[in-house]
CSV table of N, CA and C and ligand atoms in Angstrom, one decimal:
chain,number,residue,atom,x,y,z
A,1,UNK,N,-6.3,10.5,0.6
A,1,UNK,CA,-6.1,11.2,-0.7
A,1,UNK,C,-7.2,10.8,-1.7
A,2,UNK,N,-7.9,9.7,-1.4
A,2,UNK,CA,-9.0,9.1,-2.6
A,2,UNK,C,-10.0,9.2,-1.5
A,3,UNK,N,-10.4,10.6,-0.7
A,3,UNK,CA,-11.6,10.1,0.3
A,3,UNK,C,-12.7,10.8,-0.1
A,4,UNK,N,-12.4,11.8,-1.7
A,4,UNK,CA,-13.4,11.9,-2.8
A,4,UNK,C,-14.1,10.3,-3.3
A,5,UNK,N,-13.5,9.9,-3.5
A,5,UNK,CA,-14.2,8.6,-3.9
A,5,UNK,C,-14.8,7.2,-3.0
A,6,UNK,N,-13.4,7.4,-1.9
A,6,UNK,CA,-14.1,6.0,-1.5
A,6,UNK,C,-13.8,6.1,-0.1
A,7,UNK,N,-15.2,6.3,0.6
A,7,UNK,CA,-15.3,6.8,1.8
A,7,UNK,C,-14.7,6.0,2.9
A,8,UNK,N,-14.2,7.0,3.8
A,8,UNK,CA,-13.5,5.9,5.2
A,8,UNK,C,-14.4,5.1,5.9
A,9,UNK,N,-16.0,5.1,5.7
A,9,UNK,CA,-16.6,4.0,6.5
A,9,UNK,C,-16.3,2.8,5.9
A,10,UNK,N,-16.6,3.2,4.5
A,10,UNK,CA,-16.5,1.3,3.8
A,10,UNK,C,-15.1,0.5,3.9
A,11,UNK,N,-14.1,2.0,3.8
A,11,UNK,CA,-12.6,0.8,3.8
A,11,UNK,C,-12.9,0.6,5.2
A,12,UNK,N,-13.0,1.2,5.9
A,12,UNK,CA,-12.9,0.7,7.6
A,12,UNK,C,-13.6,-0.6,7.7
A,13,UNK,N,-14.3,-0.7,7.4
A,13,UNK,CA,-15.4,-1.7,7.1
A,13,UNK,C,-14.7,-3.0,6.6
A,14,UNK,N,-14.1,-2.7,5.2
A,14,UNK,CA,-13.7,-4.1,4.4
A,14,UNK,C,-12.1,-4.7,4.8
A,15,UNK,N,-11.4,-3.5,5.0
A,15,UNK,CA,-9.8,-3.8,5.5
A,15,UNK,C,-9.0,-4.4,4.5
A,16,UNK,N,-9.8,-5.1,3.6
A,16,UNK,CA,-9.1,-6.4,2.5
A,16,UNK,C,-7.4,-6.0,2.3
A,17,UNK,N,-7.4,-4.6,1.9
A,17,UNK,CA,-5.7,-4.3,1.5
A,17,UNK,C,-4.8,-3.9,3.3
A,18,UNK,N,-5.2,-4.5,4.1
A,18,UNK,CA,-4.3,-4.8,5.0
A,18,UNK,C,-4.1,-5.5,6.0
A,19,UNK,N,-4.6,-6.7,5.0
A,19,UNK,CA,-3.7,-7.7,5.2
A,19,UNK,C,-3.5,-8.8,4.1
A,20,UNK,N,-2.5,-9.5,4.1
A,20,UNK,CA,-2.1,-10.3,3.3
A,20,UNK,C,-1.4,-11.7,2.9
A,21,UNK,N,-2.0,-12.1,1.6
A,21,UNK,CA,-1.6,-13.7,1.5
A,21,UNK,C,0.0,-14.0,1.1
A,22,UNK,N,0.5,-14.7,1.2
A,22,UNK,CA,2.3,-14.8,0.9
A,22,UNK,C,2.3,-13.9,-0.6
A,23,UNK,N,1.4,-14.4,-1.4
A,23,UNK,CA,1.2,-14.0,-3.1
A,23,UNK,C,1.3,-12.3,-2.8
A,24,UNK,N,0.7,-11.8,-2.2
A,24,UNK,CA,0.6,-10.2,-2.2
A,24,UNK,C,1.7,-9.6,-0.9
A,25,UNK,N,2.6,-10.4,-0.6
A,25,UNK,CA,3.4,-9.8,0.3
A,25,UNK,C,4.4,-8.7,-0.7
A,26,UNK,N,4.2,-8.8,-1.7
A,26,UNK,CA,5.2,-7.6,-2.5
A,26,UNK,C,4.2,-6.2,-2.5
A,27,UNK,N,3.1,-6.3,-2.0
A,27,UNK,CA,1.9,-5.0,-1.6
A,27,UNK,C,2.2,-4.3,-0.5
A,28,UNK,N,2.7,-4.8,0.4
A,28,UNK,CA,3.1,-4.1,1.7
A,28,UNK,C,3.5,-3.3,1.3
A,29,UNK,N,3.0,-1.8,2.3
A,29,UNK,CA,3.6,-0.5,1.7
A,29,UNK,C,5.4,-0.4,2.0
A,30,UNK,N,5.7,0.3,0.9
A,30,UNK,CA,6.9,0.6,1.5
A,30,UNK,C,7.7,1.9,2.5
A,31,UNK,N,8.4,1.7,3.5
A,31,UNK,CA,8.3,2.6,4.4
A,31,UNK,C,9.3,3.5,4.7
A,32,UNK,N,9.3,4.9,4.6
A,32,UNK,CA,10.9,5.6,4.8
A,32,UNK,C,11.5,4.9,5.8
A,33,UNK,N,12.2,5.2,5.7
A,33,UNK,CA,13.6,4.0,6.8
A,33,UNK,C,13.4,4.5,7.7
A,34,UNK,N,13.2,5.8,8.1
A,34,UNK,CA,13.1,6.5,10.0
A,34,UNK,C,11.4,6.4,10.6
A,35,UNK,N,10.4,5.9,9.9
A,35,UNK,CA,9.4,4.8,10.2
A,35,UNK,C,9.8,4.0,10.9
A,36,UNK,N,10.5,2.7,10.6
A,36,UNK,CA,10.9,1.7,11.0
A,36,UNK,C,11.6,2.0,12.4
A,37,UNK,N,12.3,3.2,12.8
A,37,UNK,CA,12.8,3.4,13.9
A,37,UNK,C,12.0,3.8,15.1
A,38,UNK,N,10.9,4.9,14.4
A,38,UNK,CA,9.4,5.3,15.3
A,38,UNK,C,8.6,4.5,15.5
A,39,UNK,N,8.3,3.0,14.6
A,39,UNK,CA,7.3,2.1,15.2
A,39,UNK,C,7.9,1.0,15.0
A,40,UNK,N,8.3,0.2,16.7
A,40,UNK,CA,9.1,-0.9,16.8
A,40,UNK,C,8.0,-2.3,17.2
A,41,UNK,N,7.3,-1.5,17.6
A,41,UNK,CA,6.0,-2.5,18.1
A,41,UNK,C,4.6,-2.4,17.5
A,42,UNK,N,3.9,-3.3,17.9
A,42,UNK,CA,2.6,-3.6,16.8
A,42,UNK,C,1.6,-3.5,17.9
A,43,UNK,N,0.2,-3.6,17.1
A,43,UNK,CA,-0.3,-3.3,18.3
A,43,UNK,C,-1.1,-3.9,19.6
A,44,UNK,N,-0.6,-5.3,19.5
A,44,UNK,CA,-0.8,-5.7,20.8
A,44,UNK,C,0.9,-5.9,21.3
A,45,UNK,N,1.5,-4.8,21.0
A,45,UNK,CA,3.0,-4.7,21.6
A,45,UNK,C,4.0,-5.6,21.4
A,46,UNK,N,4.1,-6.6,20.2
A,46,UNK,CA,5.2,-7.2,19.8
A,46,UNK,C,6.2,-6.5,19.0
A,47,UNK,N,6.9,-7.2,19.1
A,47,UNK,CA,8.4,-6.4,18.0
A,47,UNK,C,8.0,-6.7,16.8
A,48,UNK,N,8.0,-5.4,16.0
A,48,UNK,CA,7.7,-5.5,14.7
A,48,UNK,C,9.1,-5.9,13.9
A,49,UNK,N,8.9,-7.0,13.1
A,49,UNK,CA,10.3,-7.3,12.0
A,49,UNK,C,10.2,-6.4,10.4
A,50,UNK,N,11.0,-6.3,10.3
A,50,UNK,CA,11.3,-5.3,8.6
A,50,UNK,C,12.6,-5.6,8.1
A,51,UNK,N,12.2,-5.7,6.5
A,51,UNK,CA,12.8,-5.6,6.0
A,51,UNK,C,13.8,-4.7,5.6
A,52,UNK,N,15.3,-4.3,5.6
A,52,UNK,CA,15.7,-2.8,4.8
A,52,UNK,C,16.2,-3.2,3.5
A,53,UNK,N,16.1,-2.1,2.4
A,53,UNK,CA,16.4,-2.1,1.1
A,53,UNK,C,16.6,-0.9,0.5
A,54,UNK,N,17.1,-0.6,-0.8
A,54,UNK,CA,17.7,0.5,-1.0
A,54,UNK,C,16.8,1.1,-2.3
A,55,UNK,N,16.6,2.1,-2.9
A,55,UNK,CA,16.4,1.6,-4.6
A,55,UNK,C,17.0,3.2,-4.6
A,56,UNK,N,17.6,3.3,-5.8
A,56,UNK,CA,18.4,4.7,-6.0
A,56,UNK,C,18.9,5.2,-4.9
A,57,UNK,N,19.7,4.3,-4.5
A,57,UNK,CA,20.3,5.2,-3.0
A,57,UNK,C,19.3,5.8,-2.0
A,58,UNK,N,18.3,5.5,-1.9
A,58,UNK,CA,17.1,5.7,-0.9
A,58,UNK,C,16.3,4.7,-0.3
A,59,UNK,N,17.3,5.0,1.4
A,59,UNK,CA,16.5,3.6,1.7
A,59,UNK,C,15.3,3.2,2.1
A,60,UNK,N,14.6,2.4,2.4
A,60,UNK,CA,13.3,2.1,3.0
A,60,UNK,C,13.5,1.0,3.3
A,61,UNK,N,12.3,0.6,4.0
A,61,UNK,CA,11.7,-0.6,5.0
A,61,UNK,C,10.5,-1.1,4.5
A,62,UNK,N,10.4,-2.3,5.0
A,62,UNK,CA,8.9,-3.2,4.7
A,62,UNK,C,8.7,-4.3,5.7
A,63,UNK,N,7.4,-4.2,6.6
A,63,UNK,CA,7.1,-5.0,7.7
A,63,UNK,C,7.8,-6.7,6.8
A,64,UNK,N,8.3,-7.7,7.7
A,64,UNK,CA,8.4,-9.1,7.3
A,64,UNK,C,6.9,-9.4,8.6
A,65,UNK,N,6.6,-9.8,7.5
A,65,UNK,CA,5.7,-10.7,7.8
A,65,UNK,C,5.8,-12.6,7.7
A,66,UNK,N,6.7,-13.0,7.0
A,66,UNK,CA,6.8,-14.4,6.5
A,66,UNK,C,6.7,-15.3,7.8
A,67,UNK,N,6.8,-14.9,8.9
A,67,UNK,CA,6.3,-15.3,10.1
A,67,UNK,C,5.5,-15.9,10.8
A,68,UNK,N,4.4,-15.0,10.3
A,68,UNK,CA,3.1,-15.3,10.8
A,68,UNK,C,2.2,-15.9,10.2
A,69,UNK,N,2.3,-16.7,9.4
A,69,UNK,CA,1.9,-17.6,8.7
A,69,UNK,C,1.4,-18.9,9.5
A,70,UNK,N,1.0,-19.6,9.5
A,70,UNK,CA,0.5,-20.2,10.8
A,70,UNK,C,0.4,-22.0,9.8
A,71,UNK,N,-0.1,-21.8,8.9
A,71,UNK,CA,-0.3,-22.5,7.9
A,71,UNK,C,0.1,-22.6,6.6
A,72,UNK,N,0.0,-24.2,5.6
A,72,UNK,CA,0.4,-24.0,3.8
A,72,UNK,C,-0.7,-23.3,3.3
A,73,UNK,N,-1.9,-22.8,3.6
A,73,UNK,CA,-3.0,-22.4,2.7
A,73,UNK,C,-2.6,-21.1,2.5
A,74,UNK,N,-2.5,-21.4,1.0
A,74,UNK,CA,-2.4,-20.1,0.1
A,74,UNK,C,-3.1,-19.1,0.1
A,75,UNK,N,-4.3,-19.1,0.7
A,75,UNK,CA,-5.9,-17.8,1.5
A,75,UNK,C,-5.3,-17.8,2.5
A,76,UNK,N,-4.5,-17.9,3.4
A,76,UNK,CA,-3.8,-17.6,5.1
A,76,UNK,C,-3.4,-16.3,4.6
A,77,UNK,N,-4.4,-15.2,5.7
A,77,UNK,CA,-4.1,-13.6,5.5
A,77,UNK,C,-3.0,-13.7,6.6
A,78,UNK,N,-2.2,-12.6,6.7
A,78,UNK,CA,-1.3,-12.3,7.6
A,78,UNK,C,-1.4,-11.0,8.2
A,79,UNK,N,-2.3,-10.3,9.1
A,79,UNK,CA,-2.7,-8.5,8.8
A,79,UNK,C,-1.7,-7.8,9.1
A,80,UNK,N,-1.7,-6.5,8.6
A,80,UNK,CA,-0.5,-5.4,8.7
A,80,UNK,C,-0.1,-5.0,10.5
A,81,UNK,N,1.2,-5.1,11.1
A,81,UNK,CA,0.7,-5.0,12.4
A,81,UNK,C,0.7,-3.5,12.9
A,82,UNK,N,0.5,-2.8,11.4
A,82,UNK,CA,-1.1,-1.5,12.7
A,82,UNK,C,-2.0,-1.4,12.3
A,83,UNK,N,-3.2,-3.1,11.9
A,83,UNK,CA,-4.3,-3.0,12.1
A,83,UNK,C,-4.9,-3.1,13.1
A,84,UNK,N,-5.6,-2.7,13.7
A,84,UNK,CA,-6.2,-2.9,14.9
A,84,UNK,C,-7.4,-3.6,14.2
A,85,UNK,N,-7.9,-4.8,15.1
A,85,UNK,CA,-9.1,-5.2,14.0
A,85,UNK,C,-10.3,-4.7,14.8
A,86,UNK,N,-10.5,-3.8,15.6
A,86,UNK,CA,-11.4,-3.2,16.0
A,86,UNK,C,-11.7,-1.6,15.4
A,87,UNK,N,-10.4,-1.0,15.8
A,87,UNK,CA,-10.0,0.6,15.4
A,87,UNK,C,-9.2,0.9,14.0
A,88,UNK,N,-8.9,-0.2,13.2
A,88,UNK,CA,-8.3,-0.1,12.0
A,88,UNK,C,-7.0,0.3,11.8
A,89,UNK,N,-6.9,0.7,10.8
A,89,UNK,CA,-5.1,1.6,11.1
A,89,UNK,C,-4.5,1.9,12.1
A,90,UNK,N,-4.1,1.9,12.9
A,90,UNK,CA,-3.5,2.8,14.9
A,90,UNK,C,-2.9,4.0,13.8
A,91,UNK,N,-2.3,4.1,13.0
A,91,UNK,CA,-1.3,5.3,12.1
A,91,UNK,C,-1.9,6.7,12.5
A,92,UNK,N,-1.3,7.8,12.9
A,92,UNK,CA,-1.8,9.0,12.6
A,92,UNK,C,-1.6,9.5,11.5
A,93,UNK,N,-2.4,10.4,10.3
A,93,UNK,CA,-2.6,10.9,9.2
A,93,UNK,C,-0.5,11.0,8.9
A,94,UNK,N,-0.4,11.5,9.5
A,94,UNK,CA,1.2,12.1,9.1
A,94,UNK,C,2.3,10.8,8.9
A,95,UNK,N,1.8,10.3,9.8
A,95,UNK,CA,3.3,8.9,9.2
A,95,UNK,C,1.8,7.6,8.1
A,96,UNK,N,1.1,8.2,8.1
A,96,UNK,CA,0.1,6.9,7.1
A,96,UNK,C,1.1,6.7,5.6
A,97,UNK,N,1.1,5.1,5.4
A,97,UNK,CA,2.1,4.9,4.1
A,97,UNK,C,1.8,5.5,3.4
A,98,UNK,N,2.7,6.0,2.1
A,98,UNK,CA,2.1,7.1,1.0
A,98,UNK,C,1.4,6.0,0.1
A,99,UNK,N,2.2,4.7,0.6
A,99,UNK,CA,1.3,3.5,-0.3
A,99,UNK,C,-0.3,3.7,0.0
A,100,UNK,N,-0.5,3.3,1.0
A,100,UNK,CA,-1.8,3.1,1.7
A,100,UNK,C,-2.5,4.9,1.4
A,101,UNK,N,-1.9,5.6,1.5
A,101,UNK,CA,-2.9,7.0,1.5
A,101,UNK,C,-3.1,7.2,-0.4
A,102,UNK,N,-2.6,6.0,-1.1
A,102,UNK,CA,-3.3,6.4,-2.5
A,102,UNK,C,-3.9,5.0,-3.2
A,103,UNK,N,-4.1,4.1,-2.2
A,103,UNK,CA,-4.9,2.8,-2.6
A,103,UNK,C,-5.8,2.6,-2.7
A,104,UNK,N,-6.3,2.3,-3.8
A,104,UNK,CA,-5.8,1.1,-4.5
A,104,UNK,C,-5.4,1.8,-5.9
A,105,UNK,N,-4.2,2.9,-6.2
A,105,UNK,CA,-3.8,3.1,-7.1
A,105,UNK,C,-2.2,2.5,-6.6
A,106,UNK,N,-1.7,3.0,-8.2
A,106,UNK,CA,-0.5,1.8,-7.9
A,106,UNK,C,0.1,2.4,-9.1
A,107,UNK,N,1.4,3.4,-8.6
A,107,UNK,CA,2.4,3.8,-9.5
A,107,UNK,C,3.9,2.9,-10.1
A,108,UNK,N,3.4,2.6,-11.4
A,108,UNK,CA,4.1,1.5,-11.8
A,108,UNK,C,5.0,1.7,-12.9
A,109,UNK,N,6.1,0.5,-13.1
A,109,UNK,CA,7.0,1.2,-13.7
A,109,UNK,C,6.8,-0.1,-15.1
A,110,UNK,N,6.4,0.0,-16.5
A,110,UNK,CA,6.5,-1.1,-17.6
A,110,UNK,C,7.8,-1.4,-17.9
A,111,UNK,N,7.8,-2.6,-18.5
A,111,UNK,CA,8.4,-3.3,-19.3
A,111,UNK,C,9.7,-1.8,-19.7
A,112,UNK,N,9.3,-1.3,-21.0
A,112,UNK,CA,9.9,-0.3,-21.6
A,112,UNK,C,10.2,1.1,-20.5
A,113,UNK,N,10.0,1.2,-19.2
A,113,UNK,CA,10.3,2.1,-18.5
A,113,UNK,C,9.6,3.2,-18.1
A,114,UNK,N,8.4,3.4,-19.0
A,114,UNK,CA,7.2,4.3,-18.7
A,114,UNK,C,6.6,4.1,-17.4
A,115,UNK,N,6.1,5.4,-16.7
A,115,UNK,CA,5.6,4.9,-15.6
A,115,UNK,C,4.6,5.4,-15.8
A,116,UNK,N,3.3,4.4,-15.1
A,116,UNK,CA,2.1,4.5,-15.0
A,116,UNK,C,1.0,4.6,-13.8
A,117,UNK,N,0.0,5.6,-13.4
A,117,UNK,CA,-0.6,5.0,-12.8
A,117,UNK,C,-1.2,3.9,-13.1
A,118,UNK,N,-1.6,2.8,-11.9
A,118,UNK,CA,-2.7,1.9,-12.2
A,118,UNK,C,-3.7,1.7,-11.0
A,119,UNK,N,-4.5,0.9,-11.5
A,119,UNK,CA,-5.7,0.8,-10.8
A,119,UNK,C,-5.1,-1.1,-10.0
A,120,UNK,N,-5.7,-0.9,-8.6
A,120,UNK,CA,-4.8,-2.7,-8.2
A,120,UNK,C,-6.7,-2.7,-8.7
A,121,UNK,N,-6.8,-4.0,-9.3
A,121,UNK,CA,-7.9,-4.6,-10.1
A,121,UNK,C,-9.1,-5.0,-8.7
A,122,UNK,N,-8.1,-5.6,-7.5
A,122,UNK,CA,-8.6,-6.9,-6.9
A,122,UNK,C,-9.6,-5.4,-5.5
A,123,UNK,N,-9.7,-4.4,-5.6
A,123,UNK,CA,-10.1,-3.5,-4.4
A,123,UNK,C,-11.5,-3.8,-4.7
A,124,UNK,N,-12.0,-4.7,-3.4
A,124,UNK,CA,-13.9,-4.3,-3.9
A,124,UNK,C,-14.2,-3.0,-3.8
A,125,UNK,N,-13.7,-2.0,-3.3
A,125,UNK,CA,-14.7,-0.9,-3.3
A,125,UNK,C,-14.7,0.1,-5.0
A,126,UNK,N,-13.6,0.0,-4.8
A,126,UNK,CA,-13.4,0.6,-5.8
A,126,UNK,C,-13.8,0.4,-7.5
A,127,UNK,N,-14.1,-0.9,-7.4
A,127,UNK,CA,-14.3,-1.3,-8.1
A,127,UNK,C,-15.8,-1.3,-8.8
A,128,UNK,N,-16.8,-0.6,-7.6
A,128,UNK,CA,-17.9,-0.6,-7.8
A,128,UNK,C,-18.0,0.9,-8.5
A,129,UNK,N,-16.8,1.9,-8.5
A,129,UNK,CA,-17.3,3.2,-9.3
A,129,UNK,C,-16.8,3.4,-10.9
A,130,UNK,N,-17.4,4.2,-11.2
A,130,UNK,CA,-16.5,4.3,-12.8
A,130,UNK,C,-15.1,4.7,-12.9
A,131,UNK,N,-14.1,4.6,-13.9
A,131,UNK,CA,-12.9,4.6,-14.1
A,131,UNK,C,-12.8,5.7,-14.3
A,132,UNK,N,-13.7,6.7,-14.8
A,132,UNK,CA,-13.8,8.0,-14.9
A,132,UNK,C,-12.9,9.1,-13.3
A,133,UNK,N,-14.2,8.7,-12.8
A,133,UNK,CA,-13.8,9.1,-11.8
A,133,UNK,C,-12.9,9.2,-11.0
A,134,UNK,N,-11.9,8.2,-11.2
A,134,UNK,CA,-10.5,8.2,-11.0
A,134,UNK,C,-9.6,8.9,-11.6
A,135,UNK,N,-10.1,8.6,-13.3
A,135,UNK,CA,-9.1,9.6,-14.0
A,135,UNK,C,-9.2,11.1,-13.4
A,136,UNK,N,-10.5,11.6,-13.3
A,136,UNK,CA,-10.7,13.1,-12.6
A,136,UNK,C,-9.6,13.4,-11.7
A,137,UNK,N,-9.7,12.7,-10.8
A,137,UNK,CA,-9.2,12.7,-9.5
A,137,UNK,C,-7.5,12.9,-9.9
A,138,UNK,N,-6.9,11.8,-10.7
A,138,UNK,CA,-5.9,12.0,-10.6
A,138,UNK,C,-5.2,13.1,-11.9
A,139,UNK,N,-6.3,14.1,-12.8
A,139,UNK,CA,-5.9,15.2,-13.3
A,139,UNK,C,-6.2,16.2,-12.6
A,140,UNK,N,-7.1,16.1,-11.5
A,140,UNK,CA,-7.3,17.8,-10.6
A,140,UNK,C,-5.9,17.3,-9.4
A,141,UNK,N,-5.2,16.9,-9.9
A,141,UNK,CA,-3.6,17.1,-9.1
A,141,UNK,C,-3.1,15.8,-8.1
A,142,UNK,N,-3.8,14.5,-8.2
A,142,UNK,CA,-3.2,13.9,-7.5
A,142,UNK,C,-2.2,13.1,-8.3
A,143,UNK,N,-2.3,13.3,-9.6
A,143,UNK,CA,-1.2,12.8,-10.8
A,143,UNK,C,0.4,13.7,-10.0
A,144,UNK,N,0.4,14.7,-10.1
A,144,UNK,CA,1.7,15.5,-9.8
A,144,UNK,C,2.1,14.9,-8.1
A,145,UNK,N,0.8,14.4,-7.3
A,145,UNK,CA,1.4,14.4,-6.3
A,145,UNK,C,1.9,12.9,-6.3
A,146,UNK,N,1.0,12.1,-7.1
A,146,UNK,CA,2.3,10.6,-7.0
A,146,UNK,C,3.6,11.1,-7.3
A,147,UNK,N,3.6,11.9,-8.2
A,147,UNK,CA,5.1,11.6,-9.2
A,147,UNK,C,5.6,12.6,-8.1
A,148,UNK,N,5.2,13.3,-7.4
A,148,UNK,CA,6.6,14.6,-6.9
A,148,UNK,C,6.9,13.4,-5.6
A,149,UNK,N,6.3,12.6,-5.1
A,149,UNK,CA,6.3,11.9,-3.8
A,149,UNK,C,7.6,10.3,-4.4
A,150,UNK,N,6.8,10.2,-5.5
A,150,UNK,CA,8.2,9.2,-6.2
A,150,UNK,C,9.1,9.5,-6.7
A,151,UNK,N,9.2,10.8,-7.3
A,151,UNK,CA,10.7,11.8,-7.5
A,151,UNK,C,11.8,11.5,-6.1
A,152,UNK,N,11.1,11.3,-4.9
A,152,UNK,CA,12.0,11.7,-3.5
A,152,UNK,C,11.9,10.1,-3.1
A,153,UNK,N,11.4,9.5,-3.5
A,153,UNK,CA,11.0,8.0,-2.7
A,153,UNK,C,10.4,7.1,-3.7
A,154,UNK,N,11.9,6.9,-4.7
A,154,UNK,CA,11.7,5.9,-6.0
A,154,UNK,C,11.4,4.3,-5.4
A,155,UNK,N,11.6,4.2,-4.2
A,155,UNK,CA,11.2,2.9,-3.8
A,155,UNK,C,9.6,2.1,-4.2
A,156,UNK,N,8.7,3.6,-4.0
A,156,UNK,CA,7.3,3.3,-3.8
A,156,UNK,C,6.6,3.0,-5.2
A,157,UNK,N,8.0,2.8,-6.7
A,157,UNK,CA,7.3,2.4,-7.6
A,157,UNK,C,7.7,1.2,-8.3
A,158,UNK,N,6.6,0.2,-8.5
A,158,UNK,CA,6.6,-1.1,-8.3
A,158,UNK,C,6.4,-1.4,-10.3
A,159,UNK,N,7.1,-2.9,-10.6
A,159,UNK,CA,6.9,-3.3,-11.6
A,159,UNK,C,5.4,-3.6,-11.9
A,160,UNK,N,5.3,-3.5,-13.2
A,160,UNK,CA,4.0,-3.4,-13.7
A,160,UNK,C,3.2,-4.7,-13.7
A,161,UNK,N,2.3,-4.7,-13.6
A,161,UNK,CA,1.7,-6.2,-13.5
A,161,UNK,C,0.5,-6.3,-14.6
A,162,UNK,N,0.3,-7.1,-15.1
A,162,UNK,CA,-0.7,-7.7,-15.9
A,162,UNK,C,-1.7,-7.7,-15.1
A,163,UNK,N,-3.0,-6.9,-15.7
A,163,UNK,CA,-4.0,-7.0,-15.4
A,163,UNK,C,-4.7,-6.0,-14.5
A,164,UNK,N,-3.5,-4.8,-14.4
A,164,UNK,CA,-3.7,-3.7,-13.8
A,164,UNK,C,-4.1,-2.8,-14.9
A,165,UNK,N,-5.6,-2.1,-14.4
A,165,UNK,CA,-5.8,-1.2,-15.6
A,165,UNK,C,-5.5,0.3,-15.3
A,166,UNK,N,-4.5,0.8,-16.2
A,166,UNK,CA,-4.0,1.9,-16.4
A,166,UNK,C,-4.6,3.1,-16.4
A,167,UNK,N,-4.6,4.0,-15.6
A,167,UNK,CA,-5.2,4.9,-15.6
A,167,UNK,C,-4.6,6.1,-16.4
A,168,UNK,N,-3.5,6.3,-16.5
A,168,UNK,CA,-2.5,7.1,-17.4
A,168,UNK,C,-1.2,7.6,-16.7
B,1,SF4,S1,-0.3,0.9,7.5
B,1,SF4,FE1,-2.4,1.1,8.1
B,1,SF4,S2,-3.5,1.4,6.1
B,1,SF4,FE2,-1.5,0.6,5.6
B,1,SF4,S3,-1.7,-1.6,5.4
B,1,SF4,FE3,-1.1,-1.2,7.5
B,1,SF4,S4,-3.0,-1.0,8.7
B,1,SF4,FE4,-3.5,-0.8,6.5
C-alpha cells in the first residue's frame, strides 16, 4: 500500500519492522483469528505460538514470541516467524497483515478518543522522505482505506504513543 513511497528493494533490504525487541512486542501485527488457523508453522517448520484476544467482539490473534528470547539484553531482536532471512516475508499479498501492508503508518486511538493516523517515528526508510508525501498518499484514498479496514477489525487500532507524528 505505501509502495508509492517506499520501495520493496529497500524494506527487503532493512527488515528492521520484522522483528522485535520485548519493548516493541505490542508492534506485532495483529491477525484475523482464521490466520492463526492457516499458518501453524513458521518457516523453518516449528509451531507457531499466538496469542487470542478480542476487541469489540472481534477476535484476533498475535504471534507470542516471549520465547525466543535467548537472552536479558534489551537489543535481543526476536524475528517475525514468516521472515525468511533470505526471501523476507514467506506471506502471499492476500493474507499479508493489514498492519504490515500500511507500515510504518499507525492508526491510533488518543487520550480523548480521536483517531489518528500516525507516522511509527523509529522506520529508517521512511524517514528519509518528506511528511508531505505521506499526507498525499493518505488523501488520494488510503485514509478511507485504514478507517473502512478498522470499521471491520477494531483490533488493529492501537493507543497513541508519544512521539508519533500525526499525520491527520
Ligand atoms: S508478517 Fe511479514 S511483513 Fe509482517 S512482520 Fe512478519 S515477516 Fe514482516
Amino acid at each position: 500500500m505505501l509502495s508509492k513511497v517506499l520501495s520493496k528493494a529497500s524494506c527487503a533490504e532493512c527488515r528492521f519492522c520484522c522483528s522485535f525487541r520485548r519493548s516493541s512486542l505490542w508492534e506485532l501485527p495483529r491477525l484475523p483469528a482464521e490466520f492463526a488457523e492457516k499458518y501453524k508453522t513458521d518457516t523453518e517448520g516449528k509451531e507457531i505460538r499466538y496469542i487470542f484476544d478480542e476487541c469489540g467482539g472481534v477476535p484476533f490473534a498475535v504471534t507470542d514470541l516471549t520465547g525466543g528470547y535467548k537472552t536479558d539484553d534489551p537489543a535481543e531482536e526476536v524475528k517475525c516467524p514468516f521472515l525468511d532471512p533470505r526471501r523476507g516475508c514467506i506471506l502471499p499479498p492476500e493474507d499479508k497483515p493489514f498492519d504490515c501492508s500500511i507500515w510504518p503508518l499507525r492508526y491510533m486511538r488518543r487520550e480523548d478518543g480521536s483517531l489518528v493516523t500516525a507516522l511509527t517515528p523509529t522506520c529508517p526508510e521512511i524517514n528519509k522522505l518528506p511528511q508531505e508525501r505521506l499526507t498525499e498518499l493518505l488523501d488520494g484514498g488510503l485514509r478511507g482505506q485504514i478507517e473502512a479496514y478498522a470499521k471491520e477489525h477494531p483490533y488493529m487500532i492501537k493507543p497513541y504513543r508519544e512521539g508519533f507524528p500525526v499525520l491527520g
